Amino acid sequence: MRMYDLIEKKKRGGTLEKEEIRAMIRGFVAGEIPDYQMSAMLMAICFQGMSDEETTCLTLEMAHSGDVMDLSPIEGFKVDKHSTGGVGDKTTLIAGPIVASLGVRVAKMSGRGLGHTGGTIDKLEAIPGFQTALDTERFFEIVRRVGIAVAGQSGNLVPADKKLYALRDVTATVDSIPLIASSIMSKKLAAGSDGIVLDVKTGSGAFMKTLEDSVTLAGKMVAIGTGAGRVCTALITDMDVPLGYAIGNALEVEESIRVLDGGGPEDLREVSLRLAAEMLHTAGRGSETQCYELAAGALRDRSALRTFAEMIRAQGGDGRVAKEPDRLAKAPFCREVKAEESGYVAHMDTEACGIASVLLKAGRSTKDDVIDPAAGIVLKKKYGDAVAKGETLACLYASDEALFAQAEQTLRRAYRLEPARPAARRWIYARVSREGTQRFE
Ligand code: URA
């Protein structure tokens, strides 16, 4: 098999055989296939797509390219969740502790921010002392004792995705349905949980910009998960507007704590509750309605907040943060972005909001960048809000005032104001399971 021939085949719309995909992934991980050939293949896949069979083969080959977690030493049903990536998406910090506080175990491997989207590991590391590098023994011990542990992906879990993602990130080949499906599902299968709930984002801040593409992506991932013997469902949730008001690591932890403490923004609370309900349902804890009620109860009686504090302590962090979020890092400088005209916020370019936060150093522009945990944005106006000229649209936070100019320009361009109030939006559009797609009108 010559990589040149496989690239040629895919470029012409051909179907790669199982053995060809296997040889390609093994050769790439072993360093025998150079980046330039794999980049050409990735671009060919972006243009020509992959059949369901090819996508499944690619996923399984990637999942077995390194270590595979065996969670069987932890008794009971283990559930995982994964978001396709968004701006202000901090639902893991809320849904995870809710589910764990209700006795369903969450053994979660999470990632860092990618491009304009944030990552759970970066958010948790904004908590003083919090450790995300856990060896297997400690990871298992915390899941058993607290009900939840969130760790960074261990060194040799799905090395194929690490190498492929780094290449996709710099070759404009991220937004391909088979490549996203295989990237996410290879990690989820290798992480070993019995149940997988996917949060597939849709809109201007998501990798999938349209609802139809998001439903297609969700369908493919659910088919791969169920085909591999896992209980797997997906919710399609809105990412045309940032979730909640905070974008940036410590700011997002603080907003999550407010939700866990019974308050916080309504969109963030609702999406987190629905994801938590889906995770509980996957674990057989009752109907979706019953599970939603259970989840809401864990916020009301603060048991999820207590579990979050316990998880922070177990992972070496300052658990007092859960009661006193003021202990989180604060940026020394703040700039208010004022509206230059009056109107209603009729559109938000959510990807641009994410980019503005990266410009403040809340995320990375290159993979070696060091992020500033205190940096970010607190939105004061979101989609549908009335704005008067001179009112504050958002507050920017940074450790270096020189970063404000470009971030402010980018954020300003993300807002479109119009004279009429726009139609209300949904937060959750559809649920995808092995039974099919249920759309919420
Ligand atoms: N998240 C991932 O883990 N992989 C992708 O390809 C896109 C989002």
Coordinates of C-alpha atoms and ligand atoms in Angstrom, one line a residue:
M1 CA 0.0 0.0 0.0
R2 CA 1.4 3.4 -1.0
M3 CA 0.0 6.5 0.8
Y4 CA 0.2 8.2 -2.6
D5 CA -2.3 5.8 -4.0
L6 CA -4.7 6.2 -1.1
I7 CA -4.6 10.0 -1.4
E8 CA -5.3 9.6 -5.2
K9 CA -8.2 7.2 -4.5
K10 CA -9.9 9.5 -1.9
K11 CA -9.3 12.6 -4.1
R12 CA -11.3 10.9 -6.8
G13 CA -14.1 10.0 -4.4
G14 CA -13.2 6.4 -3.9
T15 CA -13.9 4.3 -0.8
L16 CA -11.0 3.3 1.5
E17 CA -10.9 -0.3 2.5
K18 CA -10.6 -1.3 6.2
E19 CA -7.0 -2.6 5.6
E20 CA -6.1 0.7 3.9
I21 CA -7.4 2.8 6.8
R22 CA -5.6 0.5 9.3
A23 CA -2.2 0.8 7.4
M24 CA -2.7 4.5 7.1
I25 CA -3.3 5.2 10.8
R26 CA -0.7 2.8 12.0
G27 CA 1.9 4.2 9.5
F28 CA 1.0 7.8 10.6
V29 CA 1.3 7.1 14.3
A30 CA 4.6 5.2 13.8
G31 CA 6.0 8.3 11.9
E32 CA 6.3 6.4 8.6
I33 CA 3.7 8.6 6.8
P34 CA 4.8 12.2 6.8
D35 CA 2.6 15.1 7.8
Y36 CA 2.4 16.5 4.2
Q37 CA 0.9 13.2 2.9
M38 CA -1.6 13.0 5.8
S39 CA -2.5 16.7 5.3
A40 CA -3.4 15.9 1.6
M41 CA -5.5 12.9 2.7
L42 CA -7.3 15.1 5.3
M43 CA -8.1 17.7 2.7
A44 CA -9.3 15.0 0.3
I45 CA -11.6 13.7 3.1
C46 CA -12.9 17.2 3.7
F47 CA -14.0 17.5 0.0
Q48 CA -15.1 13.9 -0.7
G49 CA -16.4 12.8 2.7
M50 CA -16.4 9.2 4.0
S51 CA -19.0 6.5 4.0
D52 CA -20.4 5.4 7.4
E53 CA -18.4 2.2 7.1
E54 CA -15.1 4.2 6.4
T55 CA -15.9 6.5 9.4
T56 CA -16.5 3.6 11.7
C57 CA -13.3 1.9 10.6
L58 CA -11.3 5.1 11.1
T59 CA -12.8 5.6 14.5
L60 CA -12.0 2.1 15.8
E61 CA -8.5 2.2 14.3
M62 CA -7.9 5.5 16.1
A63 CA -9.4 4.3 19.4
H64 CA -7.0 1.4 19.4
S65 CA -3.9 3.4 18.4
G66 CA -2.8 3.6 22.0
D67 CA -3.9 2.6 25.5
V68 CA -7.6 1.8 26.1
M69 CA -9.0 2.5 29.6
D70 CA -10.6 -0.5 31.4
L71 CA -13.0 1.1 33.9
S72 CA -14.3 -2.3 35.2
P73 CA -12.4 -2.0 38.5
I74 CA -15.0 0.8 39.3
E75 CA -18.2 -0.9 40.1
G76 CA -21.5 0.3 38.6
F77 CA -22.5 2.2 35.4
K78 CA -20.0 4.9 34.3
V79 CA -21.2 7.7 32.2
D80 CA -19.3 10.2 30.1
K81 CA -20.3 13.4 28.3
H82 CA -18.6 15.3 25.4
S83 CA -19.2 18.6 23.8
T84 CA -18.2 19.2 20.2
G85 CA -16.9 22.5 21.4
G86 CA -18.3 25.9 22.1
V87 CA -17.8 29.4 23.6
G88 CA -18.7 29.8 27.3
D89 CA -19.5 26.1 27.3
K90 CA -19.0 25.1 30.9
T91 CA -21.7 22.5 31.2
T92 CA -19.3 19.7 32.3
L93 CA -18.6 21.6 35.5
I94 CA -22.3 21.6 36.3
A95 CA -23.7 18.4 34.8
G96 CA -20.9 16.2 36.0
P97 CA -21.3 17.0 39.7
I98 CA -25.1 16.8 39.4
V99 CA -24.9 13.3 38.0
A100 CA -22.2 12.2 40.5
S101 CA -24.2 13.6 43.5
L102 CA -27.0 11.3 42.4
G103 CA -24.8 8.2 42.6
V104 CA -23.9 7.7 38.9
R105 CA -20.2 7.6 38.4
V106 CA -18.5 10.0 36.0
A107 CA -14.9 9.0 35.0
K108 CA -14.1 11.8 32.6
M109 CA -11.2 12.5 30.4
S110 CA -11.4 16.1 29.1
G111 CA -9.4 18.2 26.7
R112 CA -8.0 21.7 26.5
G113 CA -9.3 24.6 24.4
L114 CA -9.2 24.1 20.6
G115 CA -9.2 27.2 18.4
H116 CA -11.9 29.6 19.5
T117 CA -13.5 27.0 21.8
G118 CA -12.7 26.5 25.5
G119 CA -11.7 23.3 27.2
T120 CA -12.7 21.8 30.5
I121 CA -9.1 21.1 31.6
D122 CA -8.1 24.7 31.2
K123 CA -11.2 25.8 33.2
L124 CA -10.5 23.4 36.0
E125 CA -6.8 24.4 36.2
A126 CA -8.0 28.0 36.9
I127 CA -8.9 26.6 40.4
P128 CA -5.8 27.1 42.6
G129 CA -4.0 23.8 43.1
F130 CA -6.3 21.7 40.9
Q131 CA -4.5 18.8 39.3
T132 CA -5.7 17.3 36.0
A133 CA -2.7 14.9 35.5
L134 CA -3.9 11.9 37.6
D135 CA -2.4 8.4 37.4
T136 CA -5.0 5.6 36.9
E137 CA -5.0 4.5 40.5
R138 CA -5.7 7.9 41.8
F139 CA -8.3 8.6 39.1
F140 CA -10.1 5.4 40.0
E141 CA -9.9 6.1 43.7
I142 CA -11.5 9.6 43.3
V143 CA -14.3 8.3 41.1
R144 CA -15.1 5.6 43.7
R145 CA -14.9 7.9 46.6
V146 CA -16.4 11.2 45.2
G147 CA -18.3 9.9 42.2
I148 CA -16.5 12.0 39.7
A149 CA -13.0 12.8 38.6
V150 CA -12.0 14.9 35.6
A151 CA -8.5 14.3 34.2
G152 CA -6.6 15.3 31.1
Q153 CA -6.2 12.7 28.5
S154 CA -3.4 10.3 29.6
G155 CA -0.2 10.3 27.6
N156 CA -0.9 7.4 25.3
L157 CA -4.7 7.5 24.9
V158 CA -5.6 7.8 21.2
P159 CA -2.2 9.1 20.0
A160 CA -3.7 9.0 16.4
D161 CA -6.1 11.8 17.4
K162 CA -3.4 13.9 19.0
K163 CA -1.3 13.8 15.8
L164 CA -4.2 14.2 13.5
Y165 CA -5.9 17.0 15.4
A166 CA -2.7 19.0 15.5
L167 CA -2.5 18.7 11.8
R168 CA -6.1 19.5 11.2
D169 CA -5.9 22.6 13.4
V170 CA -3.2 24.1 11.0
T171 CA -4.5 22.8 7.7
A172 CA -8.1 24.1 7.8
T173 CA -9.5 20.6 8.0
V174 CA -11.3 20.6 11.3
D175 CA -14.9 21.1 10.1
S176 CA -15.4 17.8 8.4
I177 CA -18.2 15.5 9.7
P178 CA -16.3 12.2 9.4
L179 CA -13.1 13.7 10.9
I180 CA -15.0 15.3 13.9
A181 CA -17.0 12.1 14.4
S182 CA -13.9 9.9 14.4
S183 CA -11.9 12.3 16.6
I184 CA -14.5 12.5 19.3
M185 CA -15.8 8.9 19.3
S186 CA -12.3 7.4 19.2
K187 CA -11.5 9.3 22.5
K188 CA -14.9 8.4 24.0
L189 CA -14.6 4.7 23.2
A190 CA -11.0 4.6 24.5
A191 CA -12.0 6.3 27.7
G192 CA -14.1 3.2 28.5
S193 CA -17.5 4.5 29.9
D194 CA -20.6 2.5 29.5
G195 CA -22.8 5.5 28.6
I196 CA -21.9 8.5 26.4
V197 CA -23.9 11.7 26.1
L198 CA -22.9 13.9 23.3
D199 CA -23.6 17.7 23.3
V200 CA -23.5 18.6 19.6
K201 CA -23.3 22.3 19.3
T202 CA -24.8 24.2 16.3
G203 CA -24.5 27.8 15.1
S204 CA -22.0 30.5 14.6
G205 CA -19.7 29.5 17.5
A206 CA -19.8 25.8 16.7
F207 CA -17.7 23.7 14.2
M208 CA -21.1 22.8 12.6
K209 CA -22.8 26.0 11.6
T210 CA -26.1 24.5 10.5
L211 CA -28.7 22.4 12.3
E212 CA -28.8 19.8 9.5
D213 CA -25.0 19.3 9.7
S214 CA -25.2 19.0 13.5
V215 CA -28.0 16.4 13.3
T216 CA -26.0 14.4 10.7
L217 CA -22.8 14.6 12.9
A218 CA -24.8 13.5 15.9
G219 CA -26.4 10.6 14.0
K220 CA -23.0 9.3 12.9
M221 CA -21.5 9.5 16.4
V222 CA -24.5 7.8 18.0
A223 CA -24.3 5.0 15.4
I224 CA -20.6 4.5 16.1
G225 CA -21.2 4.5 19.9
T226 CA -24.1 2.1 19.8
G227 CA -22.3 -0.1 17.2
A228 CA -19.4 -0.3 19.7
G229 CA -21.8 -1.5 22.5
R230 CA -22.2 1.7 24.4
V231 CA -25.5 3.5 25.4
C232 CA -25.1 6.6 23.4
T233 CA -27.4 9.6 22.8
A234 CA -26.9 13.2 21.7
L235 CA -28.5 16.6 22.3
I236 CA -28.2 19.3 19.7
T237 CA -27.8 22.5 21.6
D238 CA -27.5 26.2 20.6
M239 CA -24.1 27.7 20.0
D240 CA -25.2 30.7 17.9
V241 CA -25.0 32.7 21.1
P242 CA -22.3 32.1 23.9
L243 CA -23.6 29.9 26.7
G244 CA -24.1 32.0 29.9
Y245 CA -22.3 35.3 30.1
A246 CA -18.7 34.4 31.1
I247 CA -16.0 33.4 28.5
G248 CA -12.6 32.6 30.0
N249 CA -11.4 30.1 32.5
A250 CA -11.7 31.5 36.1
L251 CA -14.7 33.5 35.0
E252 CA -16.5 30.4 33.8
V253 CA -15.7 28.5 37.0
E254 CA -17.3 31.3 38.9
E255 CA -20.4 31.3 36.7
S256 CA -20.7 27.5 37.1
I257 CA -20.5 27.8 40.9
R258 CA -23.4 30.3 40.7
V259 CA -25.5 27.7 38.8
L260 CA -24.5 25.0 41.3
D261 CA -25.5 27.3 44.1
G262 CA -29.0 27.6 42.7
G263 CA -28.6 30.8 40.6
G264 CA -26.7 31.7 37.4
P265 CA -27.9 32.3 33.9
E266 CA -31.0 30.5 32.7
D267 CA -29.6 29.2 29.4
L268 CA -26.6 27.7 31.1
R269 CA -28.7 26.1 33.9
E270 CA -31.3 24.7 31.4
V271 CA -28.7 23.1 29.0
S272 CA -26.7 21.7 32.0
L273 CA -29.9 20.2 33.5
R274 CA -30.9 18.6 30.2
L275 CA -27.5 17.1 29.7
A276 CA -27.4 15.8 33.3
A277 CA -30.9 14.4 32.8
E278 CA -29.7 12.6 29.6
M279 CA -26.7 11.2 31.5
L280 CA -29.0 9.9 34.3
H281 CA -31.4 8.5 31.8
T282 CA -28.6 6.7 30.0
A283 CA -27.6 5.1 33.3
G284 CA -31.2 3.8 33.7
R285 CA -32.3 6.2 36.5
G286 CA -35.8 6.7 35.1
S287 CA -37.6 8.5 32.3
E288 CA -36.2 11.8 30.9
T289 CA -38.7 13.8 32.9
Q290 CA -37.9 11.9 36.1
C291 CA -34.2 12.4 35.5
Y292 CA -34.7 16.1 34.9
E293 CA -36.5 16.4 38.2
L294 CA -33.7 14.5 40.0
A295 CA -31.1 16.8 38.4
A296 CA -33.0 19.9 39.4
G297 CA -33.3 18.6 42.9
A298 CA -29.5 18.2 43.1
L299 CA -29.1 21.9 42.3
R300 CA -31.9 22.9 44.7
D301 CA -30.5 21.1 47.7
R302 CA -26.9 22.1 46.8
S303 CA -25.7 18.4 46.8
A304 CA -24.1 19.0 43.3
L305 CA -22.2 22.0 44.7
R306 CA -21.0 19.8 47.6
T307 CA -19.8 17.1 45.2
F308 CA -18.0 19.8 43.1
A309 CA -16.2 21.0 46.2
E310 CA -15.3 17.4 47.1
M311 CA -13.9 16.8 43.6
I312 CA -11.8 20.0 43.8
R313 CA -10.3 18.9 47.1
A314 CA -9.7 15.3 45.9
Q315 CA -7.8 16.6 42.9
G316 CA -5.6 18.8 45.1
G317 CA -7.5 22.1 44.6
D318 CA -8.7 24.7 47.0
G319 CA -12.3 23.5 47.8
R320 CA -13.1 26.8 49.5
V321 CA -13.6 28.2 46.0
A322 CA -17.0 26.5 45.8
K323 CA -18.3 28.6 48.6
E324 CA -16.0 31.7 48.0
P325 CA -15.5 32.0 44.3
D326 CA -13.7 35.3 45.0
R327 CA -10.6 33.1 45.7
L328 CA -10.3 32.6 42.0
A329 CA -7.7 34.6 40.1
K330 CA -8.8 38.1 39.1
A331 CA -7.4 40.0 36.1
P332 CA -5.8 43.4 37.1
F333 CA -7.3 45.3 34.1
C334 CA -10.8 45.6 32.9
R335 CA -12.2 47.5 29.8
E336 CA -15.8 48.1 29.2
V337 CA -17.0 47.9 25.6
K338 CA -19.8 50.4 25.1
A339 CA -22.5 50.3 22.4
E340 CA -22.0 52.9 19.6
E341 CA -25.7 52.8 18.7
S342 CA -29.0 51.7 20.1
G343 CA -31.1 48.7 19.1
Y344 CA -31.6 45.0 19.9
V345 CA -28.9 42.4 19.7
A346 CA -30.1 40.6 16.6
H347 CA -27.0 38.4 15.9
M348 CA -23.8 37.4 17.7
D349 CA -20.9 36.0 15.8
T350 CA -20.0 33.6 18.6
E351 CA -16.8 32.4 17.0
A352 CA -15.6 36.0 17.0
C353 CA -16.5 36.2 20.8
G354 CA -14.3 33.1 21.3
I355 CA -11.5 34.7 19.2
A356 CA -11.7 37.9 21.3
S357 CA -11.2 35.8 24.4
V358 CA -8.2 34.1 22.9
L359 CA -6.8 37.6 22.1
L360 CA -7.0 38.4 25.8
K361 CA -5.1 35.1 26.4
A362 CA -8.0 33.1 27.8
G363 CA -7.2 30.6 25.0
R364 CA -4.2 29.7 22.9
S365 CA -3.3 31.0 19.4
T366 CA -0.6 28.3 19.0
K367 CA -0.4 25.1 21.0
D368 CA 2.6 26.3 23.0
D369 CA 0.9 29.5 24.2
V370 CA 0.5 29.9 28.0
I371 CA -3.1 30.9 28.9
D372 CA -4.0 33.5 31.5
P373 CA -6.6 31.8 33.8
A374 CA -8.0 35.2 34.9
A375 CA -8.5 36.6 31.4
G376 CA -11.7 36.7 29.5
I377 CA -15.0 38.4 28.8
V378 CA -18.2 38.9 30.8
L379 CA -21.0 39.7 28.4
K380 CA -23.5 42.3 29.6
K381 CA -25.8 42.1 26.6
K382 CA -26.7 39.0 24.6
Y383 CA -29.0 38.0 21.7
G384 CA -32.5 39.6 22.1
D385 CA -31.4 42.3 24.6
A386 CA -32.3 45.9 24.2
V387 CA -29.2 48.2 24.1
A388 CA -29.1 52.0 24.5
K389 CA -26.2 53.9 22.9
G390 CA -23.4 54.2 25.4
E391 CA -24.5 51.1 27.5
T392 CA -21.9 48.4 28.2
L393 CA -22.0 45.4 25.8
A394 CA -19.3 43.5 27.6
C395 CA -16.4 43.8 30.1
L396 CA -13.0 42.5 28.9
Y397 CA -10.5 41.2 31.5
A398 CA -6.7 40.9 30.9
S399 CA -3.4 41.0 32.6
D400 CA -1.9 43.3 30.0
E401 CA -3.8 46.5 28.8
A402 CA -2.1 46.3 25.4
L403 CA -4.3 43.3 24.6
F404 CA -7.6 45.2 24.8
A405 CA -7.5 47.1 21.5
Q406 CA -7.7 44.1 19.1
A407 CA -10.0 42.1 21.4
E408 CA -12.4 45.1 21.7
Q409 CA -12.5 45.5 17.9
T410 CA -13.1 41.8 17.4
L411 CA -15.9 41.7 20.0
R412 CA -17.5 44.8 18.7
R413 CA -17.8 43.3 15.2
A414 CA -19.4 40.2 16.8
Y415 CA -22.5 42.2 17.7
R416 CA -25.2 43.1 15.2
L417 CA -27.8 45.5 16.4
E418 CA -31.1 46.0 14.7
P419 CA -34.2 48.2 15.4
A420 CA -36.6 45.4 16.0
R421 CA -36.4 42.7 18.7
P422 CA -35.4 39.4 17.1
A423 CA -37.4 36.2 17.6
A424 CA -36.7 34.1 20.7
R425 CA -34.2 31.3 20.3
R426 CA -34.3 27.7 21.5
W427 CA -31.5 26.3 23.6
I428 CA -32.1 22.7 22.6
Y429 CA -33.1 21.7 19.1
A430 CA -33.1 18.0 19.0
R431 CA -32.3 14.7 20.7
V432 CA -30.6 11.9 18.7
S433 CA -30.7 8.3 19.9
R434 CA -30.5 4.9 18.2
E435 CA -34.3 5.2 17.8
G436 CA -33.9 8.2 15.6
T437 CA -34.1 12.0 15.8
Q438 CA -36.6 13.9 17.9
R439 CA -36.9 17.6 17.0
F440 CA -38.1 20.1 19.5
E441 CA -40.2 22.8 17.8
Ligands
URA1 N1 -13.6 18.1 19.3 C1 -12.8 17.1 19.1 O1 -12.3 16.4 20.1 N2 -12.4 16.8 17.9 C2 -12.8 17.5 16.8 O2 -12.5 17.1 15.7 C3 -13.7 18.6 17.0 C4 -14.0 18.9 18.3

